[in-house]
Amino acid sequence: MNEDEVLAPHAHYLDGLQQRELRYQRCHDCGGSIFYPRILCHHCGSTRLEFARSTGLGTVYSTTAVTRREEPSYSICLVDLDEGFRMMSSVVTIRAEDVRIGMRVIADIEDVEANGNASRRVVFRPVAQ
Amino acid sequence: MTTELRAGTAIVGAAESDLGEVGTGRYAIELAAQASLRALADAGLTTRDVDGLFGIVAGHFLPTLDLAEYLGIRPRYSDSTMTGGSAFVSHVHHAAVALMSGSCDIALIAYGSTARSDGRTGRLTLAPPEQPNYEAPYQPRLPISAYALAATRHMYEFGTTREHMAEVAVAARAWAHLNPAAFKREPLTVDNVLSRPIISTPFGSLDCCLVTDGGGALVMVRRDRATDHPVRPAYLLGAGEAHHHKSISQMPSLTTTAAVESATRAYAMAGCTPAEIDVVQLYDAFTINPILFLEDLGFCPKGEGGPFISGGRIAPGGELPVNTNGGGLSYCHPGMFGIFTLIEAVRQLRGTAGARQQPDVHLALAHGNGGHLASQVTAILGDATTV
């Protein structure tokens, strides 16, 4: 584990997106999962953290569809990943109004272009049951 | 310490500034100053008497410095704690501690915002980035989407319905009808609320609070000086604070807020129970809020907030008067509503709330909420019979 990974965790997270990975942190001392990336474990205060790659599998904890005038609504949801952390995201392959609490979903890395700036974000799609 | 704080201080001045839409030529600090002068006049005091200054002015980085300079106050105690809309309930708590320690003798708590008029002129400023934001890439419509996520989860866990939430808006409007200072006073029905366009499911536009201009102020002193003023004192009997997160994606459970803890602390200090509270003023930024807070403050069991508020229970003439000024949903909401929960609690205790005055009010609860269901602060005020 290099020093940047410890002291600049956001950069390490972004680096993961570049490699199409969803990264989160695990605590060596309490075993807890940490997201968003931090320089300490918010469960126990330990600084002995390491990054891990998530499988991207999770369950929708809550959901809302944000309405727009001219375009279809889009999804905002909270996903509980199987590794024990929660993140805000969007379920992108179905109507926003059809996203349901309890739905099993899997992560995708999506390219985003806004104001000429390219970036990547983690989105989700339903897992075929 | 908490027993010393109980009834050790009192609010002896309370006032709003001009509310609603004040026009584009006026500034937030002017509304804070106007409310301050009115609250001080209410207490029979002037700016020269103030030696403890608390407050927030919308858009100001150093609010109490600006306010003190503007009002010509040289405080020996200064506190602009920023916990979102709950801040002023925190300020009441902090002012009580400062007054009881002798760090100040006359505390002024002030707020001003021109949120509505700013929207007309594009005068809103962009805040500098604070830290990496793991929510922004999804463009949640904040704060609405954060509260919408909580509402969706509450519906899923407990069977709460859009009709339950609509009843909250209808009750607020019925109270606002009795308040001449309220921004929206025309009658409202559950069907009206349900038929409005959806903003962020499950919320339609009338599930969301107003955006108005406005300000408010309070004056606090120690109990030994509480009867030196031309008004009936509203004694601070209990106060409690709690927060667990800032971002909604970091909130441990979307259906239980830190108000459980803030209220437990406030009740313990005041030595009373929810059943003894005569009027309840809750921070109703969205229609789910009173449902969550009535549960978390112990007025009904967890999950039963929807059925509890049904049938007009929190409306005029109902069993439990909640948000008797019309709330952030119908009276005013300049971005931070907390101070108005306190002003209305004071008026109900004094018996000066006009057509909406409740009979025999001895104990009033004011509950502030800040950020995305994040900061929770509860204050319990009482009249002289409760001290």
Short mmCIF file of C-alpha atoms in Angstrom, two decimals, chain B residues 104-367:
data_model
loop_
_atom_site.label_atom_id
_atom_site.label_comp_id
_atom_site.label_asym_id
_atom_site.label_seq_id
_atom_site.Cartn_x
_atom_site.Cartn_y
_atom_site.Cartn_z
CA CYS B 104 -22.92 37.00 28.44
CA ASP B 105 -26.05 38.58 29.96
CA ILE B 106 -28.26 39.47 27.00
CA ALA B 107 -28.20 37.08 24.04
CA LEU B 108 -29.53 38.01 20.62
CA ILE B 109 -30.18 35.22 18.08
CA ALA B 110 -30.82 36.45 14.54
CA TYR B 111 -31.48 35.21 11.02
CA GLY B 112 -32.11 36.77 7.63
CA SER B 113 -32.47 35.45 4.08
CA THR B 114 -33.73 36.69 0.73
CA ALA B 115 -33.91 33.21 -0.79
CA ARG B 116 -37.02 34.04 -2.82
CA SER B 117 -35.89 37.37 -4.21
CA ASP B 118 -32.40 35.97 -4.94
CA GLY B 119 -34.00 33.40 -7.20
CA ARG B 120 -35.51 36.28 -9.21
CA THR B 121 -32.19 38.08 -9.73
CA GLY B 122 -29.71 35.23 -10.07
CA ARG B 123 -27.94 36.64 -7.01
CA LEU B 124 -27.30 33.13 -5.68
CA THR B 125 -23.61 32.46 -5.29
CA LEU B 126 -21.74 29.20 -5.89
CA ALA B 127 -20.00 27.73 -2.88
CA PRO B 128 -16.38 26.63 -3.32
CA PRO B 129 -15.76 22.86 -3.36
CA GLU B 130 -15.28 21.46 0.14
CA GLN B 131 -14.33 17.81 -0.38
CA PRO B 132 -14.89 15.12 -3.00
CA ASN B 133 -18.61 14.66 -3.56
CA TYR B 134 -19.79 11.09 -4.12
CA GLU B 135 -23.40 12.10 -4.75
CA ALA B 136 -23.00 14.92 -7.30
CA PRO B 137 -22.31 12.61 -10.32
CA TYR B 138 -25.93 11.38 -10.09
CA GLN B 139 -27.46 14.88 -10.00
CA PRO B 140 -29.90 14.33 -7.14
CA ARG B 141 -32.25 17.30 -6.94
CA LEU B 142 -31.21 18.39 -3.47
CA PRO B 143 -32.54 18.72 -0.92
CA ILE B 144 -35.76 17.29 -2.38
CA SER B 145 -34.37 13.94 -3.57
CA ALA B 146 -32.73 13.24 -0.20
CA TYR B 147 -36.04 13.58 1.64
CA ALA B 148 -37.80 11.72 -1.19
CA LEU B 149 -35.49 8.73 -0.61
CA ALA B 150 -36.48 8.78 3.07
CA ALA B 151 -40.16 8.99 2.15
CA THR B 152 -39.90 6.07 -0.30
CA ARG B 153 -38.21 3.96 2.37
CA HIS B 154 -40.82 4.92 4.99
CA MET B 155 -43.60 3.90 2.59
CA TYR B 156 -41.83 0.57 1.95
CA GLU B 157 -41.19 -0.28 5.60
CA PHE B 158 -44.41 0.95 7.19
CA GLY B 159 -47.04 1.31 4.47
CA THR B 160 -47.11 5.09 4.72
CA THR B 161 -49.02 6.56 1.76
CA ARG B 162 -48.94 9.71 -0.36
CA GLU B 163 -52.34 10.51 1.17
CA HIS B 164 -50.80 10.50 4.66
CA MET B 165 -48.15 12.97 3.52
CA ALA B 166 -50.74 15.09 1.72
CA GLU B 167 -52.64 15.36 5.01
CA VAL B 168 -49.58 17.00 6.53
CA ALA B 169 -49.68 19.69 3.84
CA VAL B 170 -53.44 20.14 4.26
CA ALA B 171 -53.11 20.56 8.04
CA ALA B 172 -50.31 23.12 7.59
CA ARG B 173 -52.46 25.10 5.17
CA ALA B 174 -55.41 25.09 7.56
CA TRP B 175 -53.17 26.55 10.27
CA ALA B 176 -51.75 29.09 7.80
CA HIS B 177 -55.31 30.20 7.07
CA LEU B 178 -55.41 31.40 10.70
CA ASN B 179 -52.07 33.26 10.42
CA PRO B 180 -52.17 36.65 8.64
CA ALA B 181 -48.37 36.52 8.14
CA ALA B 182 -48.55 33.22 6.20
CA PHE B 183 -47.52 33.18 2.52
CA LYS B 184 -50.13 30.63 1.36
CA ARG B 185 -53.56 30.84 3.00
CA GLU B 186 -56.10 29.63 0.43
CA PRO B 187 -57.81 26.30 1.19
CA LEU B 188 -56.06 23.06 0.19
CA THR B 189 -57.34 19.48 -0.13
CA VAL B 190 -55.60 16.10 -0.24
CA ASP B 191 -56.64 15.83 -3.91
CA ASN B 192 -55.02 19.21 -4.64
CA VAL B 193 -51.74 17.93 -3.21
CA LEU B 194 -51.89 14.59 -5.02
CA SER B 195 -52.71 16.14 -8.40
CA ARG B 196 -49.70 18.47 -8.53
CA PRO B 197 -46.76 17.58 -10.80
CA ILE B 198 -44.22 15.12 -9.37
CA ILE B 199 -40.81 16.65 -8.59
CA SER B 200 -38.96 13.62 -7.20
CA THR B 201 -41.08 10.57 -6.43
CA PRO B 202 -43.06 10.34 -4.19
CA PHE B 203 -43.11 14.14 -3.76
CA GLY B 204 -45.25 16.51 -5.76
CA SER B 205 -44.64 20.23 -5.56
CA LEU B 206 -46.96 20.69 -2.57
CA ASP B 207 -45.04 18.07 -0.56
CA CYS B 208 -42.16 20.56 -0.60
CA CYS B 209 -41.80 23.69 1.51
CA LEU B 210 -42.14 27.23 0.24
CA VAL B 211 -39.22 29.37 -0.85
CA THR B 212 -39.77 32.79 0.69
CA ASP B 213 -37.77 35.69 2.04
CA GLY B 214 -37.74 36.30 5.76
CA GLY B 215 -35.90 36.60 9.02
CA GLY B 216 -36.48 36.19 12.72
CA ALA B 217 -34.87 36.95 16.04
CA LEU B 218 -35.02 36.00 19.70
CA VAL B 219 -33.70 37.60 22.87
CA MET B 220 -32.59 35.42 25.80
CA VAL B 221 -31.63 36.30 29.36
CA ARG B 222 -31.02 34.45 32.63
CA ARG B 223 -34.02 33.66 34.80
CA ASP B 224 -33.12 36.32 37.40
CA ARG B 225 -33.71 38.98 34.76
CA ALA B 226 -36.55 37.28 32.90
CA THR B 227 -39.31 39.32 34.51
CA ASP B 228 -37.62 42.70 33.84
CA HIS B 229 -39.19 42.78 30.37
CA PRO B 230 -42.67 43.73 29.12
CA VAL B 231 -43.57 40.18 28.03
CA ARG B 232 -44.30 36.83 29.64
CA PRO B 233 -41.02 34.88 29.61
CA ALA B 234 -40.78 31.57 27.79
CA TYR B 235 -38.34 29.57 29.90
CA LEU B 236 -35.95 27.14 28.25
CA LEU B 237 -36.60 23.91 30.13
CA GLY B 238 -34.73 21.46 27.95
CA ALA B 239 -32.52 21.29 24.89
CA GLY B 240 -30.80 18.45 23.08
CA GLU B 241 -28.73 18.07 19.94
CA ALA B 242 -27.60 15.15 17.77
CA HIS B 243 -26.29 14.47 14.29
CA HIS B 244 -24.98 11.31 12.65
CA HIS B 245 -24.24 12.23 9.03
CA LYS B 246 -24.35 15.00 6.48
CA SER B 247 -24.91 13.25 3.10
CA ILE B 248 -28.12 11.26 2.76
CA SER B 249 -26.11 8.28 1.43
CA GLN B 250 -24.28 8.20 4.81
CA MET B 251 -27.47 8.18 6.92
CA PRO B 252 -27.54 4.89 8.87
CA SER B 253 -31.32 4.35 8.60
CA LEU B 254 -33.48 6.57 6.40
CA THR B 255 -36.50 6.03 8.65
CA THR B 256 -35.05 6.87 12.07
CA THR B 257 -33.41 10.27 12.57
CA ALA B 258 -31.04 11.55 15.24
CA ALA B 259 -34.10 13.34 16.68
CA VAL B 260 -34.57 10.22 18.83
CA GLU B 261 -31.43 11.28 20.70
CA SER B 262 -31.93 15.05 20.65
CA ALA B 263 -35.45 14.60 22.04
CA THR B 264 -34.36 12.14 24.73
CA ARG B 265 -31.80 14.70 25.90
CA ALA B 266 -34.31 17.55 25.83
CA TYR B 267 -37.01 15.60 27.72
CA ALA B 268 -34.47 14.48 30.32
CA MET B 269 -33.34 18.05 30.97
CA ALA B 270 -36.90 19.39 31.04
CA GLY B 271 -38.18 16.52 33.17
CA CYS B 272 -41.26 15.98 31.02
CA THR B 273 -42.72 13.49 28.54
CA PRO B 274 -44.23 13.92 25.06
CA ALA B 275 -47.73 13.44 26.52
CA GLU B 276 -47.33 16.65 28.54
CA ILE B 277 -46.45 18.88 25.55
CA ASP B 278 -49.28 21.27 24.62
CA VAL B 279 -48.08 22.54 21.21
CA VAL B 280 -45.51 21.07 18.83
CA GLN B 281 -43.51 23.06 16.26
CA LEU B 282 -41.64 20.78 13.82
CA TYR B 283 -39.31 21.61 10.97
CA ASP B 284 -41.54 20.64 8.01
CA ALA B 285 -39.33 21.16 4.96
CA PHE B 286 -41.16 18.23 3.36
CA THR B 287 -44.38 16.40 4.21
CA ILE B 288 -42.50 13.31 5.41
CA ASN B 289 -40.75 15.37 8.12
CA PRO B 290 -43.59 15.75 10.64
CA ILE B 291 -44.34 12.03 10.24
CA LEU B 292 -40.71 11.10 10.99
CA PHE B 293 -40.36 13.61 13.81
CA LEU B 294 -43.66 12.75 15.56
CA GLU B 295 -42.34 9.17 15.70
CA ASP B 296 -38.79 10.07 16.72
CA LEU B 297 -39.95 12.61 19.33
CA GLY B 298 -42.14 9.96 20.95
CA PHE B 299 -45.63 11.20 20.04
CA CYS B 300 -46.42 7.86 18.36
CA PRO B 301 -44.60 4.54 17.82
CA LYS B 302 -42.08 4.16 14.97
CA GLY B 303 -43.85 3.53 11.69
CA GLU B 304 -47.25 4.80 12.84
CA GLY B 305 -46.72 8.45 11.93
CA GLY B 306 -48.91 8.22 8.82
CA PRO B 307 -52.01 6.82 10.53
CA PHE B 308 -51.29 9.07 13.55
CA ILE B 309 -51.60 12.33 11.61
CA SER B 310 -54.70 11.10 9.73
CA GLY B 311 -58.18 12.42 10.33
CA GLY B 312 -57.01 15.94 11.09
CA ARG B 313 -55.21 15.04 14.33
CA ILE B 314 -52.50 17.71 13.80
CA ALA B 315 -54.80 20.25 12.09
CA PRO B 316 -56.76 23.06 13.81
CA GLY B 317 -59.24 21.43 16.18
CA GLY B 318 -57.26 18.17 16.26
CA GLU B 319 -55.89 16.39 19.31
CA LEU B 320 -52.32 17.59 18.87
CA PRO B 321 -51.62 21.09 17.52
CA VAL B 322 -48.57 20.82 15.23
CA ASN B 323 -47.00 23.75 13.35
CA THR B 324 -49.64 26.24 14.39
CA ASN B 325 -48.10 29.04 12.29
CA GLY B 326 -48.62 27.05 9.06
CA GLY B 327 -45.06 25.72 8.97
CA GLY B 328 -42.50 25.80 6.22
CA LEU B 329 -45.13 24.26 3.95
CA SER B 330 -47.53 27.24 4.05
CA TYR B 331 -46.29 30.09 6.32
CA CYS B 332 -42.70 30.86 5.32
CA HIS B 333 -39.43 29.11 4.52
CA PRO B 334 -36.43 31.29 3.69
CA GLY B 335 -34.07 28.28 3.60
CA MET B 336 -33.58 27.80 7.35
CA PHE B 337 -36.85 27.38 9.25
CA GLY B 338 -35.63 26.59 12.77
CA ILE B 339 -36.02 30.07 14.26
CA PHE B 340 -39.69 30.17 13.29
CA THR B 341 -40.42 27.01 15.29
CA LEU B 342 -39.15 28.91 18.35
CA ILE B 343 -40.95 32.19 17.62
CA GLU B 344 -44.27 30.35 17.32
CA ALA B 345 -43.60 28.31 20.49
CA VAL B 346 -42.96 31.58 22.37
CA ARG B 347 -46.17 33.15 21.05
CA GLN B 348 -48.28 30.14 21.99
CA LEU B 349 -46.81 30.22 25.52
CA ARG B 350 -47.49 33.96 25.82
CA GLY B 351 -51.04 33.57 24.53
CA THR B 352 -50.47 36.04 21.70
CA ALA B 353 -50.97 33.78 18.68
CA GLY B 354 -54.24 35.39 17.61
CA ALA B 355 -56.82 33.23 15.83
CA ARG B 356 -54.55 30.18 16.07
CA GLN B 357 -53.92 30.52 19.82
CA GLN B 358 -54.36 27.22 21.67
CA PRO B 359 -55.92 27.18 25.14
CA ASP B 360 -53.87 26.46 28.27
CA VAL B 361 -50.42 26.24 26.69
CA HIS B 362 -47.79 25.61 29.36
CA LEU B 363 -45.27 23.42 27.51
CA ALA B 364 -44.18 23.92 23.90
CA LEU B 365 -41.72 21.88 21.87
CA ALA B 366 -39.68 23.35 18.99
CA HIS B 367 -37.73 20.94 16.83
#
